[in-house]
Amino acid sequence: MKKTETVALRINGQTLSVRAGTSVAAALRIAGSADMGTARRSVLGQARAPFCGMGICHECRVDIDGRRRLACQTRCEDGMVVETSA
Amino acid sequence: MSGSAIEHCDVLIIGAGPAGLAAALAAAPSGAHIVIVDDNPAPGGQIWRDGPGVELPIAAMQRRNAIARCANIRLVSGTRVIAATAPSELLLEDAERGWRIGWKKLILCTGARELLLPFPGWTLPGVTGAGALQALVKSGLPVAGERIVIAGSGPLLLAAAATARKAGAHVVRIAEQAGFQAVAGFAAALARWPGKAVQSLGLFDASYRTGRHVLSAQGDGHVEAVRLRRGTQGEEVIACDRLACGFGLVPNTELGQHLGCAVEMRHGAPALTVDAMQATSRADIYAAGENTGVGGSDRALVQGAMAGHAAVGAIALAEARRGELARWDAFAATLHQRFALAEPLRRLAAPDTLVCRCEDVRHAELAPRNDWTDAKLHTRCGMGACQGRVCGAATRFMFGWAPTAPRPPLSPVRVATLAALHSQDHSAEETTHAA
Ligand SMILES: Cc1cc2nc3c(=O)[nH]c(=O)nc-3n(C[C@H](O)[C@H](O)[C@H](O)COP(=O)(O)OP(=O)(O)OC[C@H]3O[C@@H](n4cnc5c(N)ncnc54)[C@H](O)[C@@H]3O)c2cc1C
Ligand code: FES
């Protein structure tokens, strides 16, 4: 992976440029400096952010281009549209 | 999009960590058609995770390059196993499609996950696992300038701290629950495994303290401070921006159990049972690495190679590695003995602490239940998206419950993927080598 390239994506309407290879989980944090990268709301309405970092806990699930995916196991790509309302 | 394809291979390997990569390279000279499936975007597993925040070690690059050079190995990344659809067939799903794959020999190299225990505040954004922190930083999470507390147990705390520090974080405390004597004993024992001793010296950290464990994370909307128990000397509260807590590792046995492979207790957790050739209780299925008991990457590499050789009938080559495996099994035993979890950790959760993070089930709702099944039926614990991966291991530790074998789907699945089940076998032209 070339570590100098960047990709641009949209997270909740905000355009963001990150290093190529960055996970969507990391991008959530970069986009949401105040909320530690909140990805979803729990059954009781609590904010939840990536927790296991490895595809186990599903706390990081978001909508990526209309599909429910795990942010920690998905790399940011140019033009990707991410929504955390899930 | 060939959503209805059925792919065929001789040897199917699930997991592209050290065990899976070693298995593929050991099986490759036979000429067998090999497929490796992994749910991460790049091969390497937990220890060789790639991303913008890492320089991969030579050992990892060598294996990746060797795999890329083998025309008979197809690496399928970003793909999860959903279910077994026939005795020698699995349903897979990636971001685009679902498809079935048939195999003659299967090697399970599914690794381990962290044991994550509930404590007050553990659902606050900014609390992660310890290995999780390492994984997230490697994948580009910016932590420069953050004050981080790392707590829990085992050498992974030091590895996580090293990764965070390298990324510019201030690691303000590493709290190891094991006592000083146990940790000193482990360090002394490392002389038997010189490679490991060198590795751990490089990881030493001045903020490391033994005999401490987390009590709670505090904060409004995100972590602001952590309360730690300080042996018999009371408590300390440390202001921080992030808390990473890992209590050791648990083998990922779910897929093996779903396929009917026997498990046994090893080092206090269920692990896939294997014989001297790494075969499971199903003769056509092998297992290697952390899913057979947690013991580190060197053990995973040896077991993976043995399984790869054995799966293609190269028994002598597998047998030749047995002495080496015994050495790493002994290392694993020492590790587990020295970092055994202390009794008070079973009682970290308060009555209103959420134990099941997916369905928001409180400790008080679970405490009166008799077992895992009773809890599932009455509280929905373990019925959410993670399918009990987190709370099942936690309730085993807290209540001594034995989670039942997982039911399919092993992971939340798209309807379109299930539709792949009703397709016909297109074999030849759909059997892609087109990696
Ligand atoms: C978070 C974490 C960090 C670690 N960091 C270190 C470290 O820094 N240093 C160290 O010495 N040890 C570390 N370890 C220990 C590590 O487990 C081993 O050293 C080594 O990675 C084990 O190799 P393995 O091949 O058995 O499993 P792993 O490396 O865990 O590889 C298993 C792979 O299988 C994939 N997988 C599992 N189930 C499925 C499925 N159903 N479908 C598709 N893919 C699947 C996983 O995502 C993973 O990529 C870490 C462990 C964890 C959990
Ligand atoms: S952070 Fe746990 S699945 Fe992504």
JSON list of N, CA and C in Angstrom, two decimals, chain A residues 1 3 19-23 26 29-30 34-36 40 42-44 46-59 61 67 69-70 73 75, chain B residues 39-42 46 51-52 54 80 95-96 112 116 122-123 125 127-129 132 135 139-142 146 222 241-242 354 357-358 360 385-386 389 412:
[
{"chain": "A", "resi": 1, "resn": "MET", "atom": "N", "xyz": [0.84, -1.20, 0.00]},
{"chain": "A", "resi": 1, "resn": "MET", "atom": "CA", "xyz": [0.00, 0.00, 0.00]},
{"chain": "A", "resi": 1, "resn": "MET", "atom": "C", "xyz": [0.88, 1.26, 0.00]},
{"chain": "A", "resi": 3, "resn": "LYS", "atom": "N", "xyz": [1.69, 4.70, 1.18]},
{"chain": "A", "resi": 3, "resn": "LYS", "atom": "CA", "xyz": [1.19, 5.35, 2.39]},
{"chain": "A", "resi": 3, "resn": "LYS", "atom": "C", "xyz": [1.02, 6.85, 2.25]},
{"chain": "A", "resi": 19, "resn": "ARG", "atom": "N", "xyz": [-5.79, 9.00, 4.65]},
{"chain": "A", "resi": 19, "resn": "ARG", "atom": "CA", "xyz": [-4.74, 8.23, 4.01]},
{"chain": "A", "resi": 19, "resn": "ARG", "atom": "C", "xyz": [-5.31, 6.95, 3.41]},
{"chain": "A", "resi": 20, "resn": "ALA", "atom": "N", "xyz": [-4.82, 6.55, 2.25]},
{"chain": "A", "resi": 20, "resn": "ALA", "atom": "CA", "xyz": [-5.27, 5.30, 1.63]},
{"chain": "A", "resi": 20, "resn": "ALA", "atom": "C", "xyz": [-5.07, 4.15, 2.61]},
{"chain": "A", "resi": 21, "resn": "GLY", "atom": "N", "xyz": [-6.02, 3.25, 2.66]},
{"chain": "A", "resi": 21, "resn": "GLY", "atom": "CA", "xyz": [-5.91, 2.09, 3.54]},
{"chain": "A", "resi": 21, "resn": "GLY", "atom": "C", "xyz": [-6.54, 2.30, 4.89]},
{"chain": "A", "resi": 22, "resn": "THR", "atom": "N", "xyz": [-6.92, 3.55, 5.21]},
{"chain": "A", "resi": 22, "resn": "THR", "atom": "CA", "xyz": [-7.56, 3.85, 6.49]},
{"chain": "A", "resi": 22, "resn": "THR", "atom": "C", "xyz": [-8.89, 3.10, 6.58]},
{"chain": "A", "resi": 23, "resn": "SER", "atom": "N", "xyz": [-9.18, 2.51, 7.74]},
{"chain": "A", "resi": 23, "resn": "SER", "atom": "CA", "xyz": [-10.46, 1.84, 7.91]},
{"chain": "A", "resi": 23, "resn": "SER", "atom": "C", "xyz": [-11.56, 2.88, 8.12]},
{"chain": "A", "resi": 26, "resn": "ALA", "atom": "N", "xyz": [-11.60, 4.11, 11.70]},
{"chain": "A", "resi": 26, "resn": "ALA", "atom": "CA", "xyz": [-10.67, 5.21, 11.99]},
{"chain": "A", "resi": 26, "resn": "ALA", "atom": "C", "xyz": [-11.20, 6.52, 11.41]},
{"chain": "A", "resi": 29, "resn": "ARG", "atom": "N", "xyz": [-13.70, 8.34, 13.58]},
{"chain": "A", "resi": 29, "resn": "ARG", "atom": "CA", "xyz": [-13.05, 9.11, 14.64]},
{"chain": "A", "resi": 29, "resn": "ARG", "atom": "C", "xyz": [-12.49, 10.42, 14.10]},
{"chain": "A", "resi": 30, "resn": "ILE", "atom": "N", "xyz": [-11.90, 10.35, 12.92]},
{"chain": "A", "resi": 30, "resn": "ILE", "atom": "CA", "xyz": [-11.33, 11.56, 12.31]},
{"chain": "A", "resi": 30, "resn": "ILE", "atom": "C", "xyz": [-12.44, 12.56, 12.01]},
{"chain": "A", "resi": 34, "resn": "ALA", "atom": "N", "xyz": [-15.46, 15.02, 18.56]},
{"chain": "A", "resi": 34, "resn": "ALA", "atom": "CA", "xyz": [-16.05, 15.13, 19.90]},
{"chain": "A", "resi": 34, "resn": "ALA", "atom": "C", "xyz": [-16.63, 13.80, 20.39]},
{"chain": "A", "resi": 35, "resn": "ASP", "atom": "N", "xyz": [-17.00, 12.92, 19.48]},
{"chain": "A", "resi": 35, "resn": "ASP", "atom": "CA", "xyz": [-17.75, 11.74, 19.92]},
{"chain": "A", "resi": 35, "resn": "ASP", "atom": "C", "xyz": [-16.96, 10.44, 19.86]},
{"chain": "A", "resi": 36, "resn": "MET", "atom": "N", "xyz": [-15.65, 10.52, 19.73]},
{"chain": "A", "resi": 36, "resn": "MET", "atom": "CA", "xyz": [-14.79, 9.34, 19.72]},
{"chain": "A", "resi": 36, "resn": "MET", "atom": "C", "xyz": [-15.19, 8.33, 18.64]},
{"chain": "A", "resi": 40, "resn": "ARG", "atom": "N", "xyz": [-23.04, 3.95, 16.02]},
{"chain": "A", "resi": 40, "resn": "ARG", "atom": "CA", "xyz": [-24.45, 3.58, 16.06]},
{"chain": "A", "resi": 40, "resn": "ARG", "atom": "C", "xyz": [-25.05, 3.95, 17.41]},
{"chain": "A", "resi": 42, "resn": "SER", "atom": "N", "xyz": [-27.44, 2.33, 20.51]},
{"chain": "A", "resi": 42, "resn": "SER", "atom": "CA", "xyz": [-27.84, 1.02, 21.02]},
{"chain": "A", "resi": 42, "resn": "SER", "atom": "C", "xyz": [-29.35, 0.95, 21.19]},
{"chain": "A", "resi": 43, "resn": "VAL", "atom": "N", "xyz": [-29.85, -0.21, 21.59]},
{"chain": "A", "resi": 43, "resn": "VAL", "atom": "CA", "xyz": [-31.29, -0.43, 21.81]},
{"chain": "A", "resi": 43, "resn": "VAL", "atom": "C", "xyz": [-31.84, 0.65, 22.75]},
{"chain": "A", "resi": 44, "resn": "LEU", "atom": "N", "xyz": [-31.07, 1.01, 23.78]},
{"chain": "A", "resi": 44, "resn": "LEU", "atom": "CA", "xyz": [-31.52, 2.01, 24.75]},
{"chain": "A", "resi": 44, "resn": "LEU", "atom": "C", "xyz": [-31.12, 3.43, 24.34]},
{"chain": "A", "resi": 46, "resn": "GLN", "atom": "N", "xyz": [-28.00, 4.60, 23.56]},
{"chain": "A", "resi": 46, "resn": "GLN", "atom": "CA", "xyz": [-26.64, 5.07, 23.89]},
{"chain": "A", "resi": 46, "resn": "GLN", "atom": "C", "xyz": [-25.77, 5.14, 22.63]},
{"chain": "A", "resi": 47, "resn": "ALA", "atom": "N", "xyz": [-24.84, 6.10, 22.64]},
{"chain": "A", "resi": 47, "resn": "ALA", "atom": "CA", "xyz": [-23.86, 6.16, 21.55]},
{"chain": "A", "resi": 47, "resn": "ALA", "atom": "C", "xyz": [-22.85, 5.03, 21.72]},
{"chain": "A", "resi": 48, "resn": "ARG", "atom": "N", "xyz": [-22.55, 4.34, 20.64]},
{"chain": "A", "resi": 48, "resn": "ARG", "atom": "CA", "xyz": [-21.55, 3.27, 20.67]},
{"chain": "A", "resi": 48, "resn": "ARG", "atom": "C", "xyz": [-20.52, 3.48, 19.56]},
{"chain": "A", "resi": 49, "resn": "ALA", "atom": "N", "xyz": [-19.28, 3.23, 19.90]},
{"chain": "A", "resi": 49, "resn": "ALA", "atom": "CA", "xyz": [-18.19, 3.40, 18.95]},
{"chain": "A", "resi": 49, "resn": "ALA", "atom": "C", "xyz": [-17.48, 2.05, 18.77]},
{"chain": "A", "resi": 50, "resn": "PRO", "atom": "N", "xyz": [-16.62, 1.94, 17.73]},
{"chain": "A", "resi": 50, "resn": "PRO", "atom": "CA", "xyz": [-15.87, 0.69, 17.53]},
{"chain": "A", "resi": 50, "resn": "PRO", "atom": "C", "xyz": [-15.23, 0.23, 18.84]},
{"chain": "A", "resi": 51, "resn": "PHE", "atom": "N", "xyz": [-15.32, -1.07, 19.12]},
{"chain": "A", "resi": 51, "resn": "PHE", "atom": "CA", "xyz": [-14.93, -1.60, 20.42]},
{"chain": "A", "resi": 51, "resn": "PHE", "atom": "C", "xyz": [-13.90, -2.73, 20.31]},
{"chain": "A", "resi": 52, "resn": "CYS", "atom": "N", "xyz": [-14.16, -3.72, 19.47]},
{"chain": "A", "resi": 52, "resn": "CYS", "atom": "CA", "xyz": [-13.23, -4.87, 19.39]},
{"chain": "A", "resi": 52, "resn": "CYS", "atom": "C", "xyz": [-12.17, -4.66, 18.32]},
{"chain": "A", "resi": 53, "resn": "GLY", "atom": "N", "xyz": [-12.44, -3.81, 17.35]},
{"chain": "A", "resi": 53, "resn": "GLY", "atom": "CA", "xyz": [-11.47, -3.52, 16.29]},
{"chain": "A", "resi": 53, "resn": "GLY", "atom": "C", "xyz": [-11.19, -4.67, 15.35]},
{"chain": "A", "resi": 54, "resn": "MET", "atom": "N", "xyz": [-11.95, -5.77, 15.46]},
{"chain": "A", "resi": 54, "resn": "MET", "atom": "CA", "xyz": [-11.59, -6.95, 14.67]},
{"chain": "A", "resi": 54, "resn": "MET", "atom": "C", "xyz": [-12.77, -7.77, 14.16]},
{"chain": "A", "resi": 55, "resn": "GLY", "atom": "N", "xyz": [-13.93, -7.12, 13.97]},
{"chain": "A", "resi": 55, "resn": "GLY", "atom": "CA", "xyz": [-15.02, -7.82, 13.31]},
{"chain": "A", "resi": 55, "resn": "GLY", "atom": "C", "xyz": [-15.83, -8.75, 14.20]},
{"chain": "A", "resi": 56, "resn": "ILE", "atom": "N", "xyz": [-15.69, -8.62, 15.51]},
{"chain": "A", "resi": 56, "resn": "ILE", "atom": "CA", "xyz": [-16.38, -9.53, 16.42]},
{"chain": "A", "resi": 56, "resn": "ILE", "atom": "C", "xyz": [-17.63, -8.89, 17.03]},
{"chain": "A", "resi": 57, "resn": "CYS", "atom": "N", "xyz": [-17.52, -7.65, 17.51]},
{"chain": "A", "resi": 57, "resn": "CYS", "atom": "CA", "xyz": [-18.58, -7.08, 18.37]},
{"chain": "A", "resi": 57, "resn": "CYS", "atom": "C", "xyz": [-19.72, -6.41, 17.61]},
{"chain": "A", "resi": 58, "resn": "HIS", "atom": "N", "xyz": [-19.51, -6.05, 16.38]},
{"chain": "A", "resi": 58, "resn": "HIS", "atom": "CA", "xyz": [-20.52, -5.39, 15.54]},
{"chain": "A", "resi": 58, "resn": "HIS", "atom": "C", "xyz": [-20.96, -4.02, 16.07]},
{"chain": "A", "resi": 59, "resn": "GLU", "atom": "N", "xyz": [-20.22, -3.45, 17.03]},
{"chain": "A", "resi": 59, "resn": "GLU", "atom": "CA", "xyz": [-20.55, -2.11, 17.52]},
{"chain": "A", "resi": 59, "resn": "GLU", "atom": "C", "xyz": [-20.25, -1.05, 16.46]},
{"chain": "A", "resi": 61, "resn": "ARG", "atom": "N", "xyz": [-21.00, -1.12, 13.23]},
{"chain": "A", "resi": 61, "resn": "ARG", "atom": "CA", "xyz": [-21.72, -1.27, 11.96]},
{"chain": "A", "resi": 61, "resn": "ARG", "atom": "C", "xyz": [-22.35, 0.05, 11.52]},
{"chain": "A", "resi": 67, "resn": "ARG", "atom": "N", "xyz": [-25.24, -0.26, 2.17]},
{"chain": "A", "resi": 67, "resn": "ARG", "atom": "CA", "xyz": [-25.18, -1.61, 2.72]},
{"chain": "A", "resi": 67, "resn": "ARG", "atom": "C", "xyz": [-24.66, -1.58, 4.15]},
{"chain": "A", "resi": 69, "resn": "ARG", "atom": "N", "xyz": [-22.39, -2.52, 6.88]},
{"chain": "A", "resi": 69, "resn": "ARG", "atom": "CA", "xyz": [-21.06, -3.17, 6.92]},
{"chain": "A", "resi": 69, "resn": "ARG", "atom": "C", "xyz": [-20.33, -2.82, 8.20]},
{"chain": "A", "resi": 70, "resn": "LEU", "atom": "N", "xyz": [-19.28, -3.57, 8.49]},
{"chain": "A", "resi": 70, "resn": "LEU", "atom": "CA", "xyz": [-18.48, -3.32, 9.69]},
{"chain": "A", "resi": 70, "resn": "LEU", "atom": "C", "xyz": [-17.39, -2.30, 9.35]},
{"chain": "A", "resi": 73, "resn": "GLN", "atom": "N", "xyz": [-13.63, -3.37, 9.48]},
{"chain": "A", "resi": 73, "resn": "GLN", "atom": "CA", "xyz": [-13.09, -4.30, 8.48]},
{"chain": "A", "resi": 73, "resn": "GLN", "atom": "C", "xyz": [-13.30, -3.79, 7.06]},
{"chain": "A", "resi": 75, "resn": "ARG", "atom": "N", "xyz": [-12.15, -0.75, 4.29]},
{"chain": "A", "resi": 75, "resn": "ARG", "atom": "CA", "xyz": [-11.24, 0.34, 3.99]},
{"chain": "A", "resi": 75, "resn": "ARG", "atom": "C", "xyz": [-11.98, 1.48, 3.30]},
{"chain": "B", "resi": 39, "resn": "ASP", "atom": "N", "xyz": [-11.89, -12.52, 6.62]},
{"chain": "B", "resi": 39, "resn": "ASP", "atom": "CA", "xyz": [-12.85, -11.41, 6.65]},
{"chain": "B", "resi": 39, "resn": "ASP", "atom": "C", "xyz": [-12.19, -10.03, 6.67]},
{"chain": "B", "resi": 40, "resn": "ASN", "atom": "N", "xyz": [-10.89, -9.97, 6.90]},
{"chain": "B", "resi": 40, "resn": "ASN", "atom": "CA", "xyz": [-10.21, -8.66, 6.87]},
{"chain": "B", "resi": 40, "resn": "ASN", "atom": "C", "xyz": [-9.86, -8.26, 5.44]},
{"chain": "B", "resi": 41, "resn": "PRO", "atom": "N", "xyz": [-9.66, -6.94, 5.21]},
{"chain": "B", "resi": 41, "resn": "PRO", "atom": "CA", "xyz": [-9.34, -6.51, 3.84]},
{"chain": "B", "resi": 41, "resn": "PRO", "atom": "C", "xyz": [-7.97, -6.97, 3.35]},
{"chain": "B", "resi": 42, "resn": "ALA", "atom": "N", "xyz": [-7.06, -7.32, 4.28]},
{"chain": "B", "resi": 42, "resn": "ALA", "atom": "CA", "xyz": [-5.73, -7.79, 3.85]},
{"chain": "B", "resi": 42, "resn": "ALA", "atom": "C", "xyz": [-5.35, -8.99, 4.69]},
{"chain": "B", "resi": 46, "resn": "GLN", "atom": "N", "xyz": [-4.25, -11.22, 13.18]},
{"chain": "B", "resi": 46, "resn": "GLN", "atom": "CA", "xyz": [-4.18, -10.21, 14.23]},
{"chain": "B", "resi": 46, "resn": "GLN", "atom": "C", "xyz": [-2.78, -9.61, 14.34]},
{"chain": "B", "resi": 51, "resn": "GLY", "atom": "N", "xyz": [-2.11, -1.86, 7.30]},
{"chain": "B", "resi": 51, "resn": "GLY", "atom": "CA", "xyz": [-2.86, -0.60, 7.31]},
{"chain": "B", "resi": 51, "resn": "GLY", "atom": "C", "xyz": [-1.91, 0.57, 7.24]},
{"chain": "B", "resi": 52, "resn": "PRO", "atom": "N", "xyz": [-2.47, 1.79, 7.15]},
{"chain": "B", "resi": 52, "resn": "PRO", "atom": "CA", "xyz": [-1.60, 2.97, 7.00]},
{"chain": "B", "resi": 52, "resn": "PRO", "atom": "C", "xyz": [-0.77, 3.25, 8.24]},
{"chain": "B", "resi": 54, "resn": "VAL", "atom": "N", "xyz": [1.05, 1.00, 9.96]},
{"chain": "B", "resi": 54, "resn": "VAL", "atom": "CA", "xyz": [2.02, -0.08, 10.22]},
{"chain": "B", "resi": 54, "resn": "VAL", "atom": "C", "xyz": [3.11, -0.18, 9.17]},
{"chain": "B", "resi": 80, "resn": "ARG", "atom": "N", "xyz": [-16.56, -13.34, 4.62]},
{"chain": "B", "resi": 80, "resn": "ARG", "atom": "CA", "xyz": [-16.91, -14.03, 5.84]},
{"chain": "B", "resi": 80, "resn": "ARG", "atom": "C", "xyz": [-17.57, -15.36, 5.56]},
{"chain": "B", "resi": 95, "resn": "ALA", "atom": "N", "xyz": [-18.54, -8.03, 0.19]},
{"chain": "B", "resi": 95, "resn": "ALA", "atom": "CA", "xyz": [-19.33, -6.79, 0.12]},
{"chain": "B", "resi": 95, "resn": "ALA", "atom": "C", "xyz": [-20.31, -6.81, -1.05]},
{"chain": "B", "resi": 96, "resn": "GLU", "atom": "N", "xyz": [-20.01, -7.62, -2.07]},
{"chain": "B", "resi": 96, "resn": "GLU", "atom": "CA", "xyz": [-20.81, -7.60, -3.29]},
{"chain": "B", "resi": 96, "resn": "GLU", "atom": "C", "xyz": [-21.79, -8.75, -3.41]},
{"chain": "B", "resi": 112, "resn": "ALA", "atom": "N", "xyz": [-8.07, -16.18, 17.41]},
{"chain": "B", "resi": 112, "resn": "ALA", "atom": "CA", "xyz": [-8.67, -15.91, 18.71]},
{"chain": "B", "resi": 112, "resn": "ALA", "atom": "C", "xyz": [-9.18, -14.49, 18.74]},
{"chain": "B", "resi": 116, "resn": "LEU", "atom": "N", "xyz": [-13.34, -9.80, 26.56]},
{"chain": "B", "resi": 116, "resn": "LEU", "atom": "CA", "xyz": [-13.75, -8.44, 26.92]},
{"chain": "B", "resi": 116, "resn": "LEU", "atom": "C", "xyz": [-14.75, -8.58, 28.06]},
{"chain": "B", "resi": 122, "resn": "TRP", "atom": "N", "xyz": [-18.13, 0.48, 30.43]},
{"chain": "B", "resi": 122, "resn": "TRP", "atom": "CA", "xyz": [-17.41, -0.18, 29.32]},
{"chain": "B", "resi": 122, "resn": "TRP", "atom": "C", "xyz": [-18.06, 0.05, 27.96]},
{"chain": "B", "resi": 123, "resn": "THR", "atom": "N", "xyz": [-19.30, 0.59, 27.96]},
{"chain": "B", "resi": 123, "resn": "THR", "atom": "CA", "xyz": [-19.93, 0.88, 26.67]},
{"chain": "B", "resi": 123, "resn": "THR", "atom": "C", "xyz": [-19.67, 2.31, 26.20]},
{"chain": "B", "resi": 125, "resn": "PRO", "atom": "N", "xyz": [-18.13, 5.39, 24.38]},
{"chain": "B", "resi": 125, "resn": "PRO", "atom": "CA", "xyz": [-17.19, 5.59, 23.28]},
{"chain": "B", "resi": 125, "resn": "PRO", "atom": "C", "xyz": [-15.81, 6.00, 23.81]},
{"chain": "B", "resi": 127, "resn": "VAL", "atom": "N", "xyz": [-13.81, 3.52, 24.99]},
{"chain": "B", "resi": 127, "resn": "VAL", "atom": "CA", "xyz": [-13.37, 2.26, 25.61]},
{"chain": "B", "resi": 127, "resn": "VAL", "atom": "C", "xyz": [-13.27, 1.23, 24.48]},
{"chain": "B", "resi": 128, "resn": "THR", "atom": "N", "xyz": [-12.12, 0.58, 24.38]},
{"chain": "B", "resi": 128, "resn": "THR", "atom": "CA", "xyz": [-11.95, -0.49, 23.39]},
{"chain": "B", "resi": 128, "resn": "THR", "atom": "C", "xyz": [-11.24, -1.66, 24.07]},
{"chain": "B", "resi": 129, "resn": "GLY", "atom": "N", "xyz": [-11.12, -2.75, 23.36]},
{"chain": "B", "resi": 129, "resn": "GLY", "atom": "CA", "xyz": [-10.23, -3.81, 23.80]},
{"chain": "B", "resi": 129, "resn": "GLY", "atom": "C", "xyz": [-8.79, -3.31, 23.71]},
{"chain": "B", "resi": 132, "resn": "ALA", "atom": "N", "xyz": [-7.69, -4.42, 20.42]},
{"chain": "B", "resi": 132, "resn": "ALA", "atom": "CA", "xyz": [-8.53, -3.60, 19.54]},
{"chain": "B", "resi": 132, "resn": "ALA", "atom": "C", "xyz": [-7.89, -2.24, 19.31]},
{"chain": "B", "resi": 135, "resn": "ALA", "atom": "N", "xyz": [-5.22, -2.76, 16.87]},
{"chain": "B", "resi": 135, "resn": "ALA", "atom": "CA", "xyz": [-5.77, -2.97, 15.53]},
{"chain": "B", "resi": 135, "resn": "ALA", "atom": "C", "xyz": [-6.27, -1.67, 14.93]},
{"chain": "B", "resi": 139, "resn": "SER", "atom": "N", "xyz": [-4.96, 0.52, 11.64]},
{"chain": "B", "resi": 139, "resn": "SER", "atom": "CA", "xyz": [-5.87, 0.82, 10.52]},
{"chain": "B", "resi": 139, "resn": "SER", "atom": "C", "xyz": [-6.06, 2.32, 10.34]},
{"chain": "B", "resi": 140, "resn": "GLY", "atom": "N", "xyz": [-5.27, 3.14, 11.06]},
{"chain": "B", "resi": 140, "resn": "GLY", "atom": "CA", "xyz": [-5.29, 4.58, 10.80]},
{"chain": "B", "resi": 140, "resn": "GLY", "atom": "C", "xyz": [-5.94, 5.44, 11.85]},
{"chain": "B", "resi": 141, "resn": "LEU", "atom": "N", "xyz": [-6.38, 4.86, 12.98]},
{"chain": "B", "resi": 141, "resn": "LEU", "atom": "CA", "xyz": [-6.98, 5.67, 14.04]},
{"chain": "B", "resi": 141, "resn": "LEU", "atom": "C", "xyz": [-5.94, 6.64, 14.59]},
{"chain": "B", "resi": 142, "resn": "PRO", "atom": "N", "xyz": [-6.25, 7.97, 14.58]},
{"chain": "B", "resi": 142, "resn": "PRO", "atom": "CA", "xyz": [-5.27, 8.92, 15.09]},
{"chain": "B", "resi": 142, "resn": "PRO", "atom": "C", "xyz": [-5.35, 8.98, 16.62]},
{"chain": "B", "resi": 146, "resn": "GLU", "atom": "N", "xyz": [-3.34, 11.81, 22.64]},
{"chain": "B", "resi": 146, "resn": "GLU", "atom": "CA", "xyz": [-4.35, 11.26, 23.56]},
{"chain": "B", "resi": 146, "resn": "GLU", "atom": "C", "xyz": [-3.67, 10.64, 24.78]},
{"chain": "B", "resi": 222, "resn": "HIS", "atom": "N", "xyz": [-18.24, 10.23, 26.47]},
{"chain": "B", "resi": 222, "resn": "HIS", "atom": "CA", "xyz": [-17.00, 9.53, 26.12]},
{"chain": "B", "resi": 222, "resn": "HIS", "atom": "C", "xyz": [-16.14, 9.43, 27.37]},
{"chain": "B", "resi": 241, "resn": "ASP", "atom": "N", "xyz": [-8.23, 10.02, 27.91]},
{"chain": "B", "resi": 241, "resn": "ASP", "atom": "CA", "xyz": [-9.13, 10.22, 26.78]},
{"chain": "B", "resi": 241, "resn": "ASP", "atom": "C", "xyz": [-9.62, 8.89, 26.22]},
{"chain": "B", "resi": 242, "resn": "ARG", "atom": "N", "xyz": [-8.91, 7.82, 26.61]},
{"chain": "B", "resi": 242, "resn": "ARG", "atom": "CA", "xyz": [-9.22, 6.53, 26.01]},
{"chain": "B", "resi": 242, "resn": "ARG", "atom": "C", "xyz": [-8.81, 5.44, 26.99]},
{"chain": "B", "resi": 354, "resn": "LEU", "atom": "N", "xyz": [-24.48, -3.02, 31.53]},
{"chain": "B", "resi": 354, "resn": "LEU", "atom": "CA", "xyz": [-24.94, -3.82, 30.39]},
{"chain": "B", "resi": 354, "resn": "LEU", "atom": "C", "xyz": [-23.91, -4.91, 30.13]},
{"chain": "B", "resi": 357, "resn": "ARG", "atom": "N", "xyz": [-24.02, -6.15, 24.93]},
{"chain": "B", "resi": 357, "resn": "ARG", "atom": "CA", "xyz": [-23.98, -4.82, 24.33]},
{"chain": "B", "resi": 357, "resn": "ARG", "atom": "C", "xyz": [-24.91, -4.71, 23.13]},
{"chain": "B", "resi": 358, "resn": "CYS", "atom": "N", "xyz": [-25.24, -5.84, 22.51]},
{"chain": "B", "resi": 358, "resn": "CYS", "atom": "CA", "xyz": [-26.10, -5.79, 21.31]},
{"chain": "B", "resi": 358, "resn": "CYS", "atom": "C", "xyz": [-27.55, -5.57, 21.70]},
{"chain": "B", "resi": 360, "resn": "ASP", "atom": "N", "xyz": [-28.57, -4.76, 24.92]},
{"chain": "B", "resi": 360, "resn": "ASP", "atom": "CA", "xyz": [-28.65, -3.94, 26.14]},
{"chain": "B", "resi": 360, "resn": "ASP", "atom": "C", "xyz": [-29.26, -4.69, 27.32]},
{"chain": "B", "resi": 385, "resn": "ALA", "atom": "N", "xyz": [-26.41, -8.86, 17.08]},
{"chain": "B", "resi": 385, "resn": "ALA", "atom": "CA", "xyz": [-25.56, -8.96, 15.89]},
{"chain": "B", "resi": 385, "resn": "ALA", "atom": "C", "xyz": [-24.26, -9.72, 16.13]},
{"chain": "B", "resi": 386, "resn": "CYS", "atom": "N", "xyz": [-23.69, -9.64, 17.33]},
{"chain": "B", "resi": 386, "resn": "CYS", "atom": "CA", "xyz": [-22.41, -10.34, 17.54]},
{"chain": "B", "resi": 386, "resn": "CYS", "atom": "C", "xyz": [-22.63, -11.80, 17.86]},
{"chain": "B", "resi": 389, "resn": "ARG", "atom": "N", "xyz": [-20.67, -13.51, 20.71]},
{"chain": "B", "resi": 389, "resn": "ARG", "atom": "CA", "xyz": [-19.20, -13.62, 20.67]},
{"chain": "B", "resi": 389, "resn": "ARG", "atom": "C", "xyz": [-18.57, -12.90, 21.88]},
{"chain": "B", "resi": 412, "resn": "PRO", "atom": "N", "xyz": [-24.52, -11.82, 10.80]},
{"chain": "B", "resi": 412, "resn": "PRO", "atom": "CA", "xyz": [-25.67, -11.27, 10.09]},
{"chain": "B", "resi": 412, "resn": "PRO", "atom": "C", "xyz": [-25.44, -11.32, 8.59]}
]
